[in-house]
Tab-separated table of C-alpha atoms in Angstrom:
chain	number	residue	atom	x	y	z
A	253	MET	CA	-0.520	0.393	2.194
A	254	ARG	CA	2.527	-1.436	0.859
A	255	VAL	CA	2.325	-5.230	0.941
A	256	LEU	CA	5.018	-7.827	0.278
A	257	VAL	CA	3.525	-11.114	-0.966
A	258	VAL	CA	5.927	-14.082	-0.808
A	259	GLU	CA	4.251	-16.948	-2.676
A	260	ASP	CA	5.868	-19.482	-5.012
A	261	GLU	CA	2.648	-20.395	-6.845
A	262	GLN	CA	2.937	-17.637	-9.425
A	263	ARG	CA	-0.657	-17.808	-10.641
A	264	LEU	CA	-1.966	-17.492	-7.087
A	265	ALA	CA	0.547	-14.725	-6.364
A	266	ARG	CA	-0.645	-12.715	-9.380
A	267	THR	CA	-4.276	-13.245	-8.383
A	268	ILE	CA	-3.585	-12.001	-4.853
A	269	ALA	CA	-1.656	-9.022	-6.220
A	270	ARG	CA	-4.449	-8.000	-8.605
A	271	GLY	CA	-7.048	-8.266	-5.864
A	272	LEU	CA	-4.981	-6.240	-3.415
A	273	GLU	CA	-4.245	-3.561	-6.016
A	274	LEU	CA	-7.963	-3.170	-6.709
A	275	GLU	CA	-8.378	-2.490	-2.973
A	276	GLY	CA	-5.743	0.246	-3.123
A	277	PHE	CA	-2.702	-1.704	-1.885
A	278	VAL	CA	0.738	-1.358	-3.468
A	279	VAL	CA	2.093	-4.893	-3.951
A	280	GLN	CA	5.597	-6.308	-4.309
A	281	LEU	CA	5.805	-9.988	-5.283
A	282	ALA	CA	8.533	-12.474	-4.371
A	283	HIS	CA	8.513	-16.147	-5.381
A	284	THR	CA	11.262	-17.680	-3.227
A	285	GLY	CA	12.129	-17.479	0.441
A	286	SER	CA	15.473	-15.841	-0.302
A	287	GLU	CA	13.899	-13.191	-2.516
A	288	GLY	CA	11.206	-12.496	0.064
A	289	LEU	CA	13.775	-12.170	2.842
A	290	TRP	CA	15.792	-9.691	0.769
A	291	TRP	CA	12.766	-7.497	0.022
A	292	ALA	CA	11.556	-7.587	3.630
A	293	ILE	CA	14.958	-6.443	4.915
A	294	GLU	CA	15.838	-3.927	2.211
A	295	ASP	CA	12.489	-2.180	1.800
A	296	ASP	CA	9.666	-0.882	3.989
A	297	PHE	CA	6.260	-2.581	3.970
A	298	ASP	CA	3.144	-2.184	6.071
A	299	VAL	CA	2.482	-5.921	6.107
A	300	ILE	CA	3.927	-9.168	4.700
A	301	VAL	CA	1.935	-12.133	3.358
A	302	LEU	CA	4.264	-15.119	3.688
A	303	ASP	CA	3.721	-18.670	2.440
A	304	ILE	CA	5.293	-21.485	4.489
A	305	MET	CA	6.234	-23.919	1.706
A	306	LEU	CA	8.758	-21.899	-0.328
A	307	PRO	CA	11.828	-22.826	-2.387
A	308	GLU	CA	15.317	-21.959	-1.045
A	309	LEU	CA	14.107	-20.846	2.401
A	310	SER	CA	10.882	-21.908	4.076
A	311	GLY	CA	8.464	-19.299	5.345
A	312	TYR	CA	9.366	-20.381	8.893
A	313	GLU	CA	13.050	-19.657	8.220
A	314	VAL	CA	12.293	-16.326	6.536
A	315	LEU	CA	10.211	-15.295	9.545
A	316	ARG	CA	12.862	-16.462	12.013
A	317	ARG	CA	15.583	-14.428	10.265
A	318	LEU	CA	13.373	-11.349	10.032
A	319	ARG	CA	12.668	-11.349	13.744
A	320	GLN	CA	16.357	-11.975	14.515
A	321	ARG	CA	17.111	-8.793	12.565
A	322	ASP	CA	14.410	-6.906	14.509
A	323	VAL	CA	12.231	-6.446	11.436
A	324	SER	CA	8.882	-5.851	13.121
A	325	THR	CA	6.660	-5.678	10.027
A	326	PRO	CA	3.421	-7.612	10.695
A	327	VAL	CA	3.436	-11.040	9.010
A	328	LEU	CA	0.401	-13.054	7.947
A	329	MET	CA	1.309	-16.675	7.208
A	330	LEU	CA	-0.548	-18.007	4.170
A	331	THR	CA	-0.297	-21.751	3.661
A	332	ALA	CA	-1.973	-24.979	2.593
A	333	LYS	CA	-0.874	-26.604	5.863
A	334	ASP	CA	-3.535	-26.703	8.538
A	335	GLY	CA	-3.187	-27.828	12.116
A	336	ASP	CA	-2.585	-26.626	15.631
A	337	TYR	CA	1.152	-27.347	15.577
A	338	GLU	CA	1.731	-25.453	12.324
A	339	GLN	CA	-0.146	-22.429	13.658
A	340	ALA	CA	1.696	-22.631	16.980
A	341	ASP	CA	5.074	-22.823	15.219
A	342	ALA	CA	4.296	-19.770	13.108
A	343	LEU	CA	3.050	-17.730	16.063
A	344	ASP	CA	6.005	-18.765	18.236
A	345	LEU	CA	8.408	-17.546	15.547
A	346	GLY	CA	6.739	-14.146	15.491
A	347	ALA	CA	3.869	-14.359	13.001
A	348	ASP	CA	0.971	-12.013	13.668
A	349	ASP	CA	-1.778	-13.989	11.937
A	350	TYR	CA	-2.367	-17.222	10.033
A	351	LEU	CA	-4.656	-18.002	7.087
A	352	THR	CA	-5.120	-21.416	5.475
A	353	LYS	CA	-5.627	-22.042	1.740
A	354	PRO	CA	-8.165	-22.014	0.225
A	355	PHE	CA	-9.149	-18.720	1.774
A	356	SER	CA	-11.741	-16.001	1.376
A	357	PHE	CA	-10.268	-12.905	-0.241
A	358	VAL	CA	-12.630	-10.745	1.828
A	359	VAL	CA	-11.157	-12.284	4.988
A	360	LEU	CA	-7.592	-11.761	3.719
A	361	ILE	CA	-8.245	-8.055	3.120
A	362	ALA	CA	-9.911	-7.645	6.514
A	363	ARG	CA	-7.037	-9.338	8.327
A	364	LEU	CA	-4.395	-7.282	6.519
A	365	ARG	CA	-6.170	-4.060	7.429
A	366	ALA	CA	-6.557	-5.233	11.024
A	367	LEU	CA	-2.811	-5.948	11.231
A	368	THR	CA	-1.896	-2.494	9.958
A	369	ARG	CA	-4.335	-0.817	12.340
A	370	ARG	CA	-2.845	-2.666	15.307
A	371	ARG	CA	0.654	-1.717	14.230
A	372	ALA	CA	-0.097	1.998	13.994
A	373	PRO	CA	-2.911	2.875	16.418
A	374	GLN	CA	-1.608	6.433	16.598
A	375	GLN	CA	-2.680	7.097	13.014
A	376	PRO	CA	-6.000	8.949	12.730
A	377	SER	CA	-8.956	6.916	11.544
A	378	LEU	CA	-9.931	9.840	9.302
A	379	LEU	CA	-7.476	11.829	7.206
A	380	ALA	CA	-8.486	15.427	6.596
A	381	ALA	CA	-7.456	18.741	5.063
A	382	GLY	CA	-10.069	21.373	5.765
A	383	ASP	CA	-13.446	19.956	4.755
A	384	LEU	CA	-11.806	17.230	2.628
A	385	THR	CA	-11.916	13.890	4.484
A	386	LEU	CA	-10.788	10.372	3.600
A	387	ASP	CA	-11.699	7.233	5.532
A	388	PRO	CA	-9.098	4.493	4.784
A	389	VAL	CA	-11.225	1.760	6.346
A	390	ARG	CA	-14.541	2.557	4.643
A	391	ARG	CA	-12.725	3.634	1.448
A	392	SER	CA	-14.772	6.835	1.299
A	393	VAL	CA	-13.944	10.455	0.447
A	394	HIS	CA	-16.040	13.542	1.188
A	395	ARG	CA	-15.699	17.248	0.465
A	396	GLY	CA	-17.961	18.870	3.017
A	397	GLY	CA	-21.186	16.891	2.852
A	398	THR	CA	-20.572	15.672	-0.691
A	399	ALA	CA	-19.430	12.095	-1.299
A	400	LEU	CA	-16.787	11.809	-4.013
A	401	THR	CA	-16.146	8.804	-6.261
A	402	LEU	CA	-12.468	8.038	-6.893
A	403	THR	CA	-10.768	5.202	-8.736
A	404	PRO	CA	-8.484	2.967	-6.637
A	405	ARG	CA	-5.392	4.766	-7.998
A	406	GLU	CA	-6.857	8.209	-7.302
A	407	PHE	CA	-7.815	7.077	-3.800
A	408	GLY	CA	-4.278	5.778	-3.173
A	409	LEU	CA	-2.742	9.025	-4.402
A	410	LEU	CA	-5.025	11.162	-2.241
A	411	GLU	CA	-4.384	8.973	0.809
A	412	PHE	CA	-0.612	9.280	0.321
A	413	LEU	CA	-0.828	13.067	-0.035
A	414	LEU	CA	-3.067	13.371	3.041
A	415	ARG	CA	-0.725	11.208	5.133
A	416	HIS	CA	2.047	13.651	4.164
A	417	LYS	CA	-0.086	16.791	4.457
A	418	GLY	CA	2.019	19.943	4.352
A	419	ILE	CA	5.113	18.015	3.223
A	420	ALA	CA	6.604	18.176	-0.268
A	421	VAL	CA	6.704	14.740	-1.912
A	422	THR	CA	8.493	13.908	-5.136
A	423	LYS	CA	7.105	12.067	-8.144
A	424	THR	CA	9.512	9.233	-7.387
A	425	GLU	CA	8.125	8.885	-3.853
A	426	ILE	CA	4.580	8.894	-5.199
A	427	LEU	CA	5.354	6.250	-7.821
A	428	ARG	CA	7.082	4.074	-5.243
A	429	ASN	CA	4.230	4.219	-2.752
A	430	VAL	CA	1.122	4.537	-4.938
A	431	TRP	CA	2.197	2.560	-7.997
A	432	ASP	CA	5.014	0.135	-7.051
A	433	ALA	CA	8.760	-0.063	-6.555
A	434	ASN	CA	9.298	-1.594	-10.011
A	435	TYR	CA	7.198	0.860	-12.036
A	436	GLU	CA	9.082	1.619	-15.251
A	437	GLY	CA	6.621	3.859	-17.086
A	438	PRO	CA	6.820	7.636	-17.574
A	439	GLU	CA	6.808	9.872	-14.509
A	440	ASN	CA	4.218	12.141	-16.109
A	441	VAL	CA	1.552	9.605	-15.119
A	442	VAL	CA	1.713	11.327	-11.704
A	443	GLU	CA	0.867	14.670	-13.313
A	444	VAL	CA	-2.056	13.039	-15.077
A	445	TYR	CA	-3.513	11.600	-11.873
A	446	VAL	CA	-2.937	14.808	-9.937
A	447	GLY	CA	-4.978	16.472	-12.678
A	448	TYR	CA	-7.726	13.868	-12.274
A	449	LEU	CA	-7.773	14.462	-8.506
A	450	ARG	CA	-7.960	18.238	-8.867
A	451	LYS	CA	-10.987	17.897	-11.142
A	452	LYS	CA	-12.787	15.809	-8.519
A	453	ILE	CA	-11.729	17.178	-5.117
A	454	ASP	CA	-11.012	20.840	-5.901
A	455	ALA	CA	-12.442	22.295	-9.116
A	456	PRO	CA	-16.159	21.757	-8.334
A	457	PHE	CA	-15.699	23.348	-4.901
A	458	GLY	CA	-13.443	26.294	-5.744
A	459	HIS	CA	-10.459	24.899	-3.806
A	460	SER	CA	-6.773	24.446	-4.642
A	461	SER	CA	-5.561	21.778	-2.231
A	462	ILE	CA	-2.661	20.322	-4.211
A	463	GLU	CA	0.334	22.579	-4.799
A	464	THR	CA	2.826	21.931	-7.576
A	465	LEU	CA	6.353	22.705	-6.425
A	466	ARG	CA	8.466	23.187	-9.536
A	467	GLY	CA	11.505	20.921	-9.549
A	468	VAL	CA	10.353	19.190	-6.355
A	469	GLY	CA	6.934	17.568	-6.600
A	470	TYR	CA	3.617	18.166	-4.846
A	471	ARG	CA	2.231	19.185	-1.490
A	472	LEU	CA	-1.314	18.902	-0.173
A	473	ILE	CA	-2.365	21.778	2.060
A	474	ASP	CA	-5.322	22.907	4.113
A	475	PRO	CA	-7.350	25.593	2.295
A	476	GLY	CA	-5.862	29.019	2.854
A	477	THR	CA	-2.569	27.805	4.362
A	478	GLY	CA	-0.436	27.533	1.236
A	479	ASP	CA	1.853	30.336	0.174
A	480	GLY	CA	3.390	28.770	-2.933
A	481	GLN	CA	2.471	29.342	-6.539
A	482	ILE	CA	-0.069	26.777	-7.602
A	483	ASP	CA	0.495	25.402	-11.073
A	484	HIS	CA	-2.205	23.188	-12.516
A	485	GLU	CA	-0.668	20.874	-15.083
A	486	SER	CA	-2.546	19.516	-18.043
A	487	SER	CA	-4.460	16.300	-17.560
A	488	ALA	CA	-3.606	14.486	-20.774
A	489	THR	CA	-4.443	10.836	-21.085
A	490	PRO	CA	-1.598	8.645	-19.726
A	491	GLU	CA	0.418	6.603	-22.167
C-alpha cells in the first residue's frame, strides 16, 4: 500500500514513515500543505495521513481542495487538536477518519488498513497463484500447507506481483510501488529481491512462479500456465 504522510514535524514524520515501512507500506513524506497537496494530486496513493496544523496550507484547506478536484483517496486526519468541532470540521470536509496525537501506532496501522479495505472491497482477501497464498491482513504467506517467512520488502514485492498476476511489470514500476517514488539506487536491487523470493517460494517446492521477461521486467504466473522462457538471475548481495 502506498501512503502519503503530510506532517510538518519532521522527526515525527520520519518515525511514522519508518514504522509504516516495517509494516510493508511504501511511504511518501511531505512537510507543508502545498507539498502535500501537490503529491496527492499528481500521484496515486491508497491512503493519506494529513496533519491539520501545517505551514503554507492547513490540513483543512488541503482536504477541501482535494475533494473539490474529486480526489477520492481516503484521508486520515492526524492532529494535536482534540474536540468535537475539530472532528466535525474534518469529517464535513471529506475526511474518512481522525486520530489525535499522541496516538498508538498499532491503532494507526489498523485504521489505515481499515480505510483501504473499505475503499476496495472488491479486492480478494487472499491473493493466490496455484497453491501459493498471501494474506495482506494477517501478513502471512503459505505454499500449500507450509508457512513461509518473508522480510517486509520480500512480502511487499510478492504482494505487488500477486496483485498483477499474469501481467508484465517493469523494474521501474516495482521500485515505485515496493520501494518508493524517490528511490535513487541501482535497479538491480529488484533482481536481487526476485532472487530472494524464488529461493523461498519456488526452489524448495520445485516451482517457477516468477518469469523474467528480457527487456521488460517480471510476471508472476500460476504453475503450468506460463509459456515464456524463465531466466533465473543471480542473487548477489545488493549494494
